[in-house]
Each structure stands twice: as structure tokens, then as C-alpha cells.
Short mmCIF file of N, CA and C in Angstrom, two decimals:
data_model
loop_
_atom_site.label_atom_id
_atom_site.label_comp_id
_atom_site.label_asym_id
_atom_site.label_seq_id
_atom_site.Cartn_x
_atom_site.Cartn_y
_atom_site.Cartn_z
N MET P 1 139.19 83.26 187.16
CA MET P 1 138.04 83.65 186.36
C MET P 1 137.62 82.47 185.50
N ARG P 2 136.31 82.28 185.41
CA ARG P 2 135.76 81.19 184.62
C ARG P 2 135.73 81.57 183.13
N THR P 3 135.85 80.57 182.29
CA THR P 3 135.79 80.76 180.84
C THR P 3 134.34 80.70 180.39
N LEU P 4 133.92 81.68 179.59
CA LEU P 4 132.57 81.68 179.03
C LEU P 4 132.67 81.28 177.56
N ILE P 5 132.00 80.16 177.22
CA ILE P 5 132.06 79.58 175.88
C ILE P 5 130.71 79.74 175.19
N SER P 6 130.72 80.30 174.00
CA SER P 6 129.53 80.38 173.17
C SER P 6 129.56 79.23 172.18
N SER P 7 128.55 78.37 172.23
CA SER P 7 128.48 77.21 171.34
C SER P 7 127.29 77.40 170.40
N ALA P 8 127.54 77.26 169.10
CA ALA P 8 126.45 77.52 168.17
C ALA P 8 126.55 76.67 166.91
N PHE P 9 125.38 76.30 166.40
CA PHE P 9 125.22 75.84 165.04
C PHE P 9 124.96 77.12 164.25
N ILE P 10 125.73 77.37 163.21
CA ILE P 10 125.64 78.64 162.51
C ILE P 10 125.73 78.41 161.00
N SER P 11 124.90 79.12 160.26
CA SER P 11 124.99 79.04 158.80
C SER P 11 126.17 79.90 158.35
N LEU P 12 126.58 79.71 157.13
CA LEU P 12 127.72 80.47 156.61
C LEU P 12 127.45 81.98 156.64
N ASP P 13 126.18 82.37 156.56
CA ASP P 13 125.86 83.80 156.62
C ASP P 13 125.47 84.26 158.02
N GLY P 14 125.80 83.45 159.03
CA GLY P 14 125.69 83.91 160.42
C GLY P 14 124.39 83.66 161.14
N VAL P 15 123.44 82.95 160.52
CA VAL P 15 122.14 82.70 161.15
C VAL P 15 122.26 81.54 162.15
N VAL P 16 121.66 81.72 163.31
CA VAL P 16 121.65 80.68 164.35
C VAL P 16 120.23 80.31 164.78
N GLU P 17 119.24 80.92 164.18
CA GLU P 17 117.85 80.73 164.60
C GLU P 17 117.32 79.33 164.27
N ALA P 18 116.72 78.69 165.25
CA ALA P 18 115.95 77.45 165.11
C ALA P 18 116.65 76.32 164.36
N PRO P 19 117.89 76.00 164.71
CA PRO P 19 118.58 74.93 163.99
C PRO P 19 117.97 73.55 164.22
N GLY P 20 117.34 73.35 165.37
CA GLY P 20 116.81 72.03 165.70
C GLY P 20 115.34 71.84 165.43
N GLY P 21 114.67 72.85 164.90
CA GLY P 21 113.26 72.69 164.57
C GLY P 21 112.32 73.51 165.43
N GLU P 22 112.85 74.48 166.18
CA GLU P 22 112.01 75.32 167.01
C GLU P 22 111.00 76.05 166.12
N PRO P 23 109.76 76.18 166.57
CA PRO P 23 108.72 76.77 165.72
C PRO P 23 108.89 78.28 165.53
N GLY P 24 108.29 78.78 164.46
CA GLY P 24 108.22 80.21 164.24
C GLY P 24 109.22 80.77 163.24
N TYR P 25 110.10 79.94 162.71
CA TYR P 25 111.10 80.42 161.75
C TYR P 25 110.94 79.61 160.47
N ARG P 26 110.93 80.27 159.34
CA ARG P 26 110.64 79.60 158.07
C ARG P 26 111.64 78.52 157.71
N ASN P 27 112.89 78.61 158.17
CA ASN P 27 113.89 77.59 157.89
C ASN P 27 114.13 76.67 159.08
N SER P 28 113.18 76.61 159.97
CA SER P 28 113.33 75.83 161.20
C SER P 28 113.78 74.40 160.91
N GLY P 29 114.78 73.95 161.68
CA GLY P 29 115.31 72.60 161.50
C GLY P 29 116.36 72.48 160.42
N TRP P 30 116.95 73.58 160.04
CA TRP P 30 117.89 73.63 158.91
C TRP P 30 119.12 72.74 159.08
N THR P 31 119.50 72.41 160.29
CA THR P 31 120.69 71.57 160.47
C THR P 31 120.44 70.13 160.07
N PHE P 32 119.21 69.69 160.11
CA PHE P 32 118.90 68.28 159.85
C PHE P 32 118.22 68.07 158.50
N LYS P 33 117.56 69.09 158.00
CA LYS P 33 116.84 68.94 156.73
C LYS P 33 117.76 69.02 155.51
N ASN P 34 118.85 69.71 155.65
CA ASN P 34 119.64 70.06 154.48
C ASN P 34 121.02 69.43 154.41
N ILE P 35 121.47 68.81 155.48
CA ILE P 35 122.84 68.31 155.55
C ILE P 35 122.83 66.84 155.96
N GLU P 36 123.61 66.03 155.27
CA GLU P 36 123.75 64.62 155.63
C GLU P 36 124.28 64.52 157.07
N PHE P 37 123.70 63.65 157.87
CA PHE P 37 124.14 63.48 159.26
C PHE P 37 125.42 62.63 159.31
N LEU P 38 126.45 63.19 159.89
CA LEU P 38 127.70 62.47 160.16
C LEU P 38 127.99 62.63 161.65
N PRO P 39 127.92 61.56 162.43
CA PRO P 39 128.09 61.67 163.89
C PRO P 39 129.38 62.37 164.31
N GLU P 40 130.46 62.15 163.58
CA GLU P 40 131.73 62.74 163.97
C GLU P 40 131.72 64.27 163.93
N ALA P 41 130.84 64.85 163.13
CA ALA P 41 130.74 66.31 163.07
C ALA P 41 130.20 66.89 164.37
N TYR P 42 129.56 66.07 165.16
CA TYR P 42 128.94 66.54 166.40
C TYR P 42 129.70 66.09 167.65
N ASP P 43 130.89 65.53 167.47
CA ASP P 43 131.69 65.10 168.62
C ASP P 43 131.95 66.22 169.62
N ILE P 44 132.03 67.43 169.13
CA ILE P 44 132.30 68.56 170.01
C ILE P 44 131.20 68.74 171.06
N LYS P 45 129.99 68.30 170.75
CA LYS P 45 128.89 68.44 171.71
C LYS P 45 129.14 67.59 172.96
N GLY P 46 129.67 66.39 172.79
CA GLY P 46 130.04 65.57 173.94
C GLY P 46 131.21 66.16 174.71
N GLN P 47 132.18 66.69 173.98
CA GLN P 47 133.33 67.33 174.62
C GLN P 47 132.89 68.53 175.45
N GLU P 48 131.92 69.28 174.95
CA GLU P 48 131.42 70.44 175.69
C GLU P 48 130.79 70.02 177.01
N GLN P 49 130.03 68.93 176.99
CA GLN P 49 129.41 68.47 178.24
C GLN P 49 130.46 68.04 179.25
N GLU P 50 131.55 67.43 178.77
CA GLU P 50 132.62 66.99 179.68
C GLU P 50 133.38 68.18 180.25
N GLU P 51 133.58 69.21 179.45
CA GLU P 51 134.37 70.36 179.87
C GLU P 51 133.58 71.36 180.72
N SER P 52 132.33 71.54 180.41
CA SER P 52 131.52 72.58 181.06
C SER P 52 131.14 72.20 182.48
N THR P 53 130.96 73.24 183.29
CA THR P 53 130.51 73.04 184.67
C THR P 53 129.21 73.76 184.96
N ALA P 54 128.74 74.57 184.00
CA ALA P 54 127.48 75.30 184.15
C ALA P 54 126.98 75.71 182.77
N ILE P 55 125.68 75.97 182.69
CA ILE P 55 125.05 76.41 181.45
C ILE P 55 124.47 77.79 181.67
N LEU P 56 124.65 78.67 180.68
CA LEU P 56 124.05 80.00 180.68
C LEU P 56 123.14 80.10 179.47
N LEU P 57 121.91 80.53 179.68
CA LEU P 57 120.92 80.62 178.61
C LEU P 57 120.17 81.94 178.69
N GLY P 58 119.66 82.39 177.55
CA GLY P 58 118.69 83.47 177.54
C GLY P 58 117.31 82.87 177.80
N ARG P 59 116.34 83.73 178.04
CA ARG P 59 114.99 83.26 178.37
C ARG P 59 114.38 82.43 177.26
N VAL P 60 114.48 82.88 176.02
CA VAL P 60 113.84 82.17 174.90
C VAL P 60 114.42 80.76 174.77
N SER P 61 115.74 80.64 174.83
CA SER P 61 116.36 79.32 174.72
C SER P 61 116.02 78.46 175.93
N TYR P 62 115.99 79.06 177.11
CA TYR P 62 115.61 78.28 178.29
C TYR P 62 114.20 77.71 178.10
N GLU P 63 113.29 78.53 177.63
CA GLU P 63 111.91 78.07 177.43
C GLU P 63 111.81 77.01 176.34
N ALA P 64 112.72 77.02 175.37
CA ALA P 64 112.72 75.99 174.32
C ALA P 64 113.38 74.70 174.81
N PHE P 65 114.48 74.81 175.56
CA PHE P 65 115.25 73.63 175.98
C PHE P 65 114.69 72.95 177.22
N SER P 66 114.20 73.71 178.18
CA SER P 66 113.83 73.14 179.49
C SER P 66 112.71 72.09 179.44
N PRO P 67 111.79 72.12 178.50
CA PRO P 67 110.80 71.04 178.44
C PRO P 67 111.36 69.75 177.82
N VAL P 68 112.51 69.85 177.11
CA VAL P 68 113.02 68.73 176.32
C VAL P 68 114.32 68.16 176.86
N TRP P 69 115.29 69.02 177.12
CA TRP P 69 116.63 68.56 177.48
C TRP P 69 116.71 67.75 178.77
N PRO P 70 115.90 68.01 179.79
CA PRO P 70 116.06 67.23 181.03
C PRO P 70 115.90 65.73 180.83
N ASP P 71 115.11 65.30 179.86
CA ASP P 71 114.85 63.88 179.65
C ASP P 71 115.65 63.28 178.49
N MET P 72 116.51 64.08 177.86
CA MET P 72 117.28 63.58 176.72
C MET P 72 118.58 62.94 177.19
N GLU P 73 118.78 61.70 176.80
CA GLU P 73 120.00 60.99 177.17
C GLU P 73 121.24 61.69 176.61
N ASP P 74 121.11 62.28 175.42
CA ASP P 74 122.25 62.97 174.81
C ASP P 74 122.75 64.15 175.64
N PHE P 75 121.89 64.69 176.50
CA PHE P 75 122.25 65.86 177.31
C PHE P 75 122.22 65.55 178.80
N ALA P 76 122.43 64.29 179.16
CA ALA P 76 122.34 63.86 180.57
C ALA P 76 123.31 64.62 181.47
N ASP P 77 124.52 64.90 180.98
CA ASP P 77 125.49 65.62 181.82
C ASP P 77 125.03 67.03 182.15
N TYR P 78 124.29 67.64 181.24
CA TYR P 78 123.79 69.00 181.50
C TYR P 78 122.74 69.01 182.62
N ALA P 79 122.03 67.91 182.78
CA ALA P 79 120.99 67.87 183.82
C ALA P 79 121.57 68.09 185.21
N LYS P 80 122.82 67.67 185.40
CA LYS P 80 123.46 67.76 186.72
C LYS P 80 124.08 69.13 186.98
N MET P 81 124.31 69.90 185.93
CA MET P 81 125.01 71.18 186.07
C MET P 81 124.09 72.29 186.53
N PRO P 82 124.63 73.26 187.26
CA PRO P 82 123.83 74.46 187.54
C PRO P 82 123.54 75.20 186.25
N LYS P 83 122.35 75.77 186.19
CA LYS P 83 121.93 76.53 185.04
C LYS P 83 121.67 77.97 185.47
N TYR P 84 122.00 78.90 184.58
CA TYR P 84 121.76 80.32 184.81
C TYR P 84 121.00 80.85 183.61
N VAL P 85 119.92 81.58 183.88
CA VAL P 85 119.10 82.14 182.81
C VAL P 85 119.11 83.65 182.96
N VAL P 86 119.51 84.35 181.90
CA VAL P 86 119.52 85.80 181.91
C VAL P 86 118.17 86.27 181.38
N SER P 87 117.41 86.93 182.26
CA SER P 87 116.08 87.39 181.87
C SER P 87 115.62 88.50 182.81
N SER P 88 114.94 89.47 182.24
CA SER P 88 114.34 90.52 183.07
C SER P 88 112.88 90.19 183.38
N THR P 89 112.33 89.15 182.76
CA THR P 89 110.91 88.85 182.93
C THR P 89 110.62 87.50 183.58
N LEU P 90 111.52 86.55 183.45
CA LEU P 90 111.30 85.20 183.99
C LEU P 90 111.23 85.25 185.52
N THR P 91 110.37 84.42 186.11
CA THR P 91 110.29 84.32 187.57
C THR P 91 110.63 82.89 187.98
N ASP P 92 110.87 82.70 189.25
CA ASP P 92 111.16 81.36 189.76
C ASP P 92 110.02 80.39 189.47
N ASP P 93 108.79 80.88 189.42
CA ASP P 93 107.64 80.03 189.11
C ASP P 93 107.66 79.53 187.67
N ASP P 94 108.42 80.20 186.80
CA ASP P 94 108.52 79.80 185.39
C ASP P 94 109.54 78.70 185.16
N LEU P 95 110.35 78.39 186.17
CA LEU P 95 111.42 77.41 186.03
C LEU P 95 110.89 75.99 186.16
N VAL P 96 111.45 75.06 185.37
CA VAL P 96 111.04 73.66 185.47
C VAL P 96 111.69 73.06 186.72
N SER P 97 111.04 72.04 187.25
CA SER P 97 111.52 71.44 188.51
C SER P 97 112.39 70.21 188.29
N ASN P 98 112.49 69.72 187.06
CA ASN P 98 113.20 68.46 186.80
C ASN P 98 114.54 68.65 186.07
N TRP P 99 115.13 69.85 186.16
CA TRP P 99 116.36 70.10 185.43
C TRP P 99 117.47 70.62 186.35
N GLY P 100 117.34 70.39 187.62
CA GLY P 100 118.38 70.77 188.56
C GLY P 100 118.34 72.24 188.93
N GLU P 101 119.40 72.65 189.61
CA GLU P 101 119.51 74.00 190.13
C GLU P 101 119.54 75.04 189.00
N THR P 102 118.63 76.01 189.08
CA THR P 102 118.57 77.08 188.08
C THR P 102 118.46 78.42 188.79
N THR P 103 119.29 79.36 188.37
CA THR P 103 119.31 80.70 188.95
C THR P 103 119.02 81.71 187.85
N ILE P 104 118.17 82.66 188.15
CA ILE P 104 117.86 83.74 187.20
C ILE P 104 118.81 84.90 187.46
N LEU P 105 119.47 85.36 186.40
CA LEU P 105 120.33 86.54 186.46
C LEU P 105 119.61 87.67 185.75
N ARG P 106 119.65 88.85 186.31
CA ARG P 106 118.89 89.98 185.76
C ARG P 106 119.71 90.94 184.90
N SER P 107 121.04 90.75 184.84
CA SER P 107 121.85 91.72 184.11
C SER P 107 123.17 91.10 183.66
N LEU P 108 123.83 91.78 182.74
CA LEU P 108 125.15 91.36 182.31
C LEU P 108 126.17 91.55 183.43
N ASP P 109 125.91 92.50 184.33
CA ASP P 109 126.78 92.67 185.50
C ASP P 109 126.77 91.41 186.36
N GLN P 110 125.60 90.77 186.47
CA GLN P 110 125.51 89.52 187.23
C GLN P 110 126.24 88.39 186.49
N VAL P 111 126.22 88.41 185.17
CA VAL P 111 126.97 87.41 184.39
C VAL P 111 128.46 87.63 184.63
N ALA P 112 128.90 88.89 184.59
CA ALA P 112 130.31 89.19 184.84
C ALA P 112 130.72 88.74 186.24
N ALA P 113 129.85 88.94 187.22
CA ALA P 113 130.15 88.49 188.59
C ALA P 113 130.24 86.97 188.64
N LEU P 114 129.37 86.27 187.92
CA LEU P 114 129.41 84.80 187.86
C LEU P 114 130.74 84.35 187.27
N LYS P 115 131.20 85.02 186.23
CA LYS P 115 132.49 84.66 185.61
C LYS P 115 133.63 84.79 186.62
N ASN P 116 133.50 85.69 187.56
CA ASN P 116 134.56 85.94 188.54
C ASN P 116 134.53 84.98 189.72
N THR P 117 133.64 84.00 189.70
CA THR P 117 133.58 83.01 190.77
C THR P 117 134.54 81.85 190.47
N GLU P 118 134.73 81.00 191.45
CA GLU P 118 135.53 79.79 191.26
C GLU P 118 134.72 78.78 190.46
N GLY P 119 135.40 77.97 189.68
CA GLY P 119 134.72 76.91 188.93
C GLY P 119 135.22 76.84 187.51
N GLY P 120 134.72 75.87 186.80
CA GLY P 120 135.14 75.63 185.43
C GLY P 120 134.33 76.42 184.43
N PRO P 121 134.48 76.07 183.16
CA PRO P 121 133.84 76.80 182.07
C PRO P 121 132.30 76.79 182.14
N ILE P 122 131.76 77.88 181.65
CA ILE P 122 130.31 78.08 181.54
C ILE P 122 130.00 78.09 180.04
N ILE P 123 129.01 77.30 179.63
CA ILE P 123 128.69 77.22 178.21
C ILE P 123 127.34 77.87 177.92
N VAL P 124 127.29 78.57 176.80
CA VAL P 124 126.06 79.21 176.34
C VAL P 124 125.60 78.46 175.10
N HIS P 125 124.36 77.95 175.12
CA HIS P 125 123.76 77.30 173.96
C HIS P 125 122.61 78.17 173.46
N GLY P 126 122.43 78.19 172.14
CA GLY P 126 121.33 78.97 171.57
C GLY P 126 121.50 80.43 171.95
N SER P 127 120.42 81.05 172.38
CA SER P 127 120.47 82.37 173.02
C SER P 127 121.11 83.44 172.15
N ALA P 128 120.58 83.65 170.95
CA ALA P 128 121.16 84.60 170.00
C ALA P 128 121.24 86.01 170.58
N THR P 129 120.18 86.50 171.17
CA THR P 129 120.18 87.86 171.72
C THR P 129 121.18 87.97 172.86
N LEU P 130 121.20 86.97 173.74
CA LEU P 130 122.15 86.98 174.85
C LEU P 130 123.58 86.93 174.32
N ASN P 131 123.86 86.09 173.33
CA ASN P 131 125.20 86.01 172.75
C ASN P 131 125.66 87.36 172.21
N GLN P 132 124.78 88.07 171.54
CA GLN P 132 125.14 89.39 171.02
C GLN P 132 125.51 90.33 172.16
N SER P 133 124.71 90.33 173.21
CA SER P 133 124.98 91.20 174.36
C SER P 133 126.27 90.82 175.07
N LEU P 134 126.49 89.52 175.25
CA LEU P 134 127.71 89.05 175.90
C LEU P 134 128.94 89.43 175.09
N SER P 135 128.86 89.26 173.78
CA SER P 135 129.98 89.61 172.91
C SER P 135 130.26 91.11 172.95
N ASP P 136 129.20 91.90 172.83
CA ASP P 136 129.36 93.36 172.86
C ASP P 136 129.96 93.83 174.18
N ALA P 137 129.67 93.11 175.27
CA ALA P 137 130.18 93.48 176.60
C ALA P 137 131.57 92.89 176.87
N GLY P 138 132.10 92.11 175.92
CA GLY P 138 133.43 91.53 176.09
C GLY P 138 133.48 90.40 177.09
N LEU P 139 132.38 89.67 177.25
CA LEU P 139 132.32 88.61 178.25
C LEU P 139 132.59 87.21 177.69
N ILE P 140 132.53 87.04 176.38
CA ILE P 140 132.77 85.71 175.79
C ILE P 140 134.28 85.50 175.63
N ASP P 141 134.75 84.32 176.03
CA ASP P 141 136.16 83.98 175.95
C ASP P 141 136.49 83.04 174.78
N ARG P 142 135.50 82.27 174.36
CA ARG P 142 135.76 81.27 173.32
C ARG P 142 134.47 80.98 172.57
N TYR P 143 134.60 80.68 171.28
CA TYR P 143 133.48 80.28 170.44
C TYR P 143 133.70 78.86 169.96
N HIS P 144 132.67 78.03 170.07
CA HIS P 144 132.64 76.70 169.48
C HIS P 144 131.58 76.76 168.38
N LEU P 145 132.01 76.83 167.15
CA LEU P 145 131.07 77.00 166.04
C LEU P 145 131.08 75.79 165.12
N LEU P 146 129.90 75.24 164.87
CA LEU P 146 129.72 74.28 163.79
C LEU P 146 129.08 75.07 162.65
N VAL P 147 129.88 75.34 161.63
CA VAL P 147 129.45 76.17 160.51
C VAL P 147 128.90 75.27 159.41
N PHE P 148 127.63 75.51 159.07
CA PHE P 148 126.94 74.70 158.07
C PHE P 148 127.02 75.38 156.71
N PRO P 149 127.24 74.62 155.64
CA PRO P 149 127.38 75.19 154.30
C PRO P 149 126.01 75.57 153.72
N LEU P 150 125.39 76.53 154.38
CA LEU P 150 124.07 77.00 153.98
C LEU P 150 124.03 78.52 154.06
N LEU P 151 123.28 79.13 153.17
CA LEU P 151 122.95 80.55 153.25
C LEU P 151 121.46 80.63 153.53
N LEU P 152 121.10 81.08 154.70
CA LEU P 152 119.70 81.09 155.11
C LEU P 152 119.03 82.44 154.90
N GLY P 153 119.81 83.47 154.69
CA GLY P 153 119.23 84.80 154.49
C GLY P 153 118.76 85.39 155.79
N ALA P 154 117.46 85.51 155.97
CA ALA P 154 116.90 86.11 157.17
C ALA P 154 117.02 85.17 158.35
N GLY P 155 116.98 85.75 159.54
CA GLY P 155 117.01 84.97 160.77
C GLY P 155 117.91 85.62 161.80
N LYS P 156 117.74 85.19 163.04
CA LYS P 156 118.57 85.73 164.13
C LYS P 156 120.03 85.37 163.89
N ARG P 157 120.89 86.33 164.14
CA ARG P 157 122.33 86.18 163.91
C ARG P 157 123.06 85.99 165.24
N LEU P 158 124.19 85.32 165.18
CA LEU P 158 125.00 85.15 166.38
C LEU P 158 125.67 86.45 166.79
N PHE P 159 126.13 87.23 165.82
CA PHE P 159 126.88 88.44 166.11
C PHE P 159 126.03 89.68 165.85
N SER P 160 126.17 90.66 166.72
CA SER P 160 125.39 91.89 166.60
C SER P 160 125.96 92.76 165.48
N THR P 161 125.23 93.77 165.14
CA THR P 161 125.68 94.74 164.14
C THR P 161 126.13 96.03 164.82
N THR P 162 126.36 95.97 166.11
CA THR P 162 126.83 97.14 166.86
C THR P 162 128.16 97.62 166.30
N ASP P 163 128.29 98.92 166.13
CA ASP P 163 129.55 99.50 165.66
C ASP P 163 130.52 99.52 166.83
N LYS P 164 131.53 98.66 166.76
CA LYS P 164 132.49 98.55 167.86
C LYS P 164 133.87 98.27 167.30
N ASP P 165 134.85 98.33 168.18
CA ASP P 165 136.23 98.07 167.76
C ASP P 165 136.37 96.63 167.28
N THR P 166 137.35 96.39 166.43
CA THR P 166 137.67 95.06 165.93
C THR P 166 138.00 94.13 167.09
N GLN P 167 137.48 92.93 167.05
CA GLN P 167 137.80 91.91 168.06
C GLN P 167 138.54 90.79 167.35
N LYS P 168 139.77 90.56 167.74
CA LYS P 168 140.57 89.50 167.12
C LYS P 168 140.26 88.17 167.77
N LEU P 169 140.17 87.13 166.94
CA LEU P 169 139.95 85.77 167.40
C LEU P 169 141.11 84.90 166.93
N GLU P 170 141.48 83.92 167.74
CA GLU P 170 142.53 82.99 167.37
C GLU P 170 141.92 81.61 167.15
N LEU P 171 142.13 81.05 165.97
CA LEU P 171 141.64 79.71 165.66
C LEU P 171 142.51 78.70 166.40
N ILE P 172 141.91 77.99 167.36
CA ILE P 172 142.70 77.05 168.16
C ILE P 172 142.40 75.59 167.83
N GLU P 173 141.32 75.36 167.12
CA GLU P 173 141.00 74.00 166.68
C GLU P 173 140.04 74.11 165.50
N HIS P 174 140.23 73.25 164.51
CA HIS P 174 139.32 73.27 163.36
C HIS P 174 139.32 71.90 162.69
N GLU P 175 138.23 71.64 162.02
CA GLU P 175 138.11 70.41 161.25
C GLU P 175 136.99 70.60 160.24
N ALA P 176 137.15 70.00 159.08
CA ALA P 176 136.10 70.00 158.05
C ALA P 176 135.64 68.57 157.86
N TYR P 177 134.34 68.41 157.66
CA TYR P 177 133.74 67.08 157.53
C TYR P 177 133.22 66.88 156.11
N ALA P 178 133.03 65.63 155.74
CA ALA P 178 132.62 65.28 154.38
C ALA P 178 131.28 65.89 153.98
N ASN P 179 130.43 66.20 154.96
CA ASN P 179 129.12 66.79 154.65
C ASN P 179 129.18 68.31 154.52
N GLY P 180 130.38 68.89 154.63
CA GLY P 180 130.54 70.33 154.46
C GLY P 180 130.54 71.13 155.75
N ILE P 181 130.19 70.52 156.85
CA ILE P 181 130.22 71.22 158.14
C ILE P 181 131.68 71.47 158.52
N GLN P 182 131.93 72.63 159.08
CA GLN P 182 133.25 72.96 159.58
C GLN P 182 133.17 73.25 161.08
N LYS P 183 134.08 72.67 161.83
CA LYS P 183 134.19 72.99 163.27
C LYS P 183 135.28 74.04 163.40
N ASN P 184 134.93 75.15 164.06
CA ASN P 184 135.89 76.20 164.34
C ASN P 184 135.81 76.54 165.83
N VAL P 185 136.90 76.32 166.54
CA VAL P 185 137.01 76.71 167.94
C VAL P 185 137.94 77.91 167.96
N LEU P 186 137.40 79.02 168.43
CA LEU P 186 138.13 80.30 168.37
C LEU P 186 138.21 80.90 169.77
N ALA P 187 139.40 81.31 170.15
CA ALA P 187 139.60 82.01 171.42
C ALA P 187 139.58 83.51 171.16
N VAL P 188 138.94 84.25 172.06
CA VAL P 188 138.93 85.70 171.97
C VAL P 188 140.29 86.20 172.45
N VAL P 189 140.93 87.01 171.64
CA VAL P 189 142.23 87.57 171.99
C VAL P 189 141.99 88.88 172.73
N ARG P 190 142.55 88.97 173.93
CA ARG P 190 142.38 90.20 174.73
C ARG P 190 143.69 90.94 174.83
#
């Protein structure tokens, strides 16, 4: 079974919306406007590209990343990986042609089937709504969180408010940086 990793920039109060400047959110770009840039705090992003063998995205994140990421040197390894987009509305005609193999999945059952295939880890970037659904369905195996020392108040959250049983996480790697960012790598305990 493949490992499904949720990777997120997250505020201390759980907001993950528009960290890089995506339009439509009042605090858009919060990761760069409010925190001193320290390259070492982002080392995990390179490690994720080395470890991952596929990318899973929700429709909104796919539409935000696909016009930009294919040409970004920082994300060159992702260009070669298969991509999977979970969407009930996206069509093959909506997919970009310069970002490699992309498959549309229509349900969480299809995500679960993908996890049961041969291959290495699958990484989820952005995709707040998808992350909530994946977590609620018990499909996420590990979280890679860069926690920013900010309280943003309103905004899309990484975790749903669904009333469910307690899910235990094991901290397997952590580091704090001089700018206040904390790296937390957590495994889901089953």
C-alpha cells in the first residue's frame, strides 16, 4: 500500500488558505508577507519531491498550480510525476498539456484504490477540502506541516469539524526555526 502524505503550510489556528498569494482571500500570501524568509525552514519541500512518486490535488489547487508549477525550477521533479486530481466537475479538456500525465479521479473510493497500487508515496499539496475528506475517510498516513506563528482567524482549514473518533498522531520529526516556523512530521497511528 502506498503512503498518502498531506503537506501544508498552516497557521497556528489551522488556516491553510492562499499561503502563496492565491487571489480571493484577505490574508493571501501570508507565508511571505509576515515571516522572515529562512531557506532552511523550507528544506522539507525538496525532501518531499525526492520521496514522492505522485501528486494528488483537489480541483481548486490543480487550477491554481497547473498554470505555474510546470515551469518553476523549484518544482521540476513534480513535472515528471503522475498527477491525480479529485474532482466531480473537471474534464480532460480542462487539464494542462505541459505538466505530464494527469488522471482525474471522481471519488474517494478511487483514491483508496490508487493507494492500494504498487509505487511510492503520494503527496497532497494545498487542497483544503480534499484534505478534510481524505482525513475523515482515514486515507491520510502522514502529515508534513510547516506551522507559521500566525493567527489568521477566518479561512479554509486543514482539518474538518466533523464529529468523529479521536485520531492519534505520532510526532516522528520536528524542528523549530529562528523565524518561528515549526516543522512537524506526524504519522497517523492506526
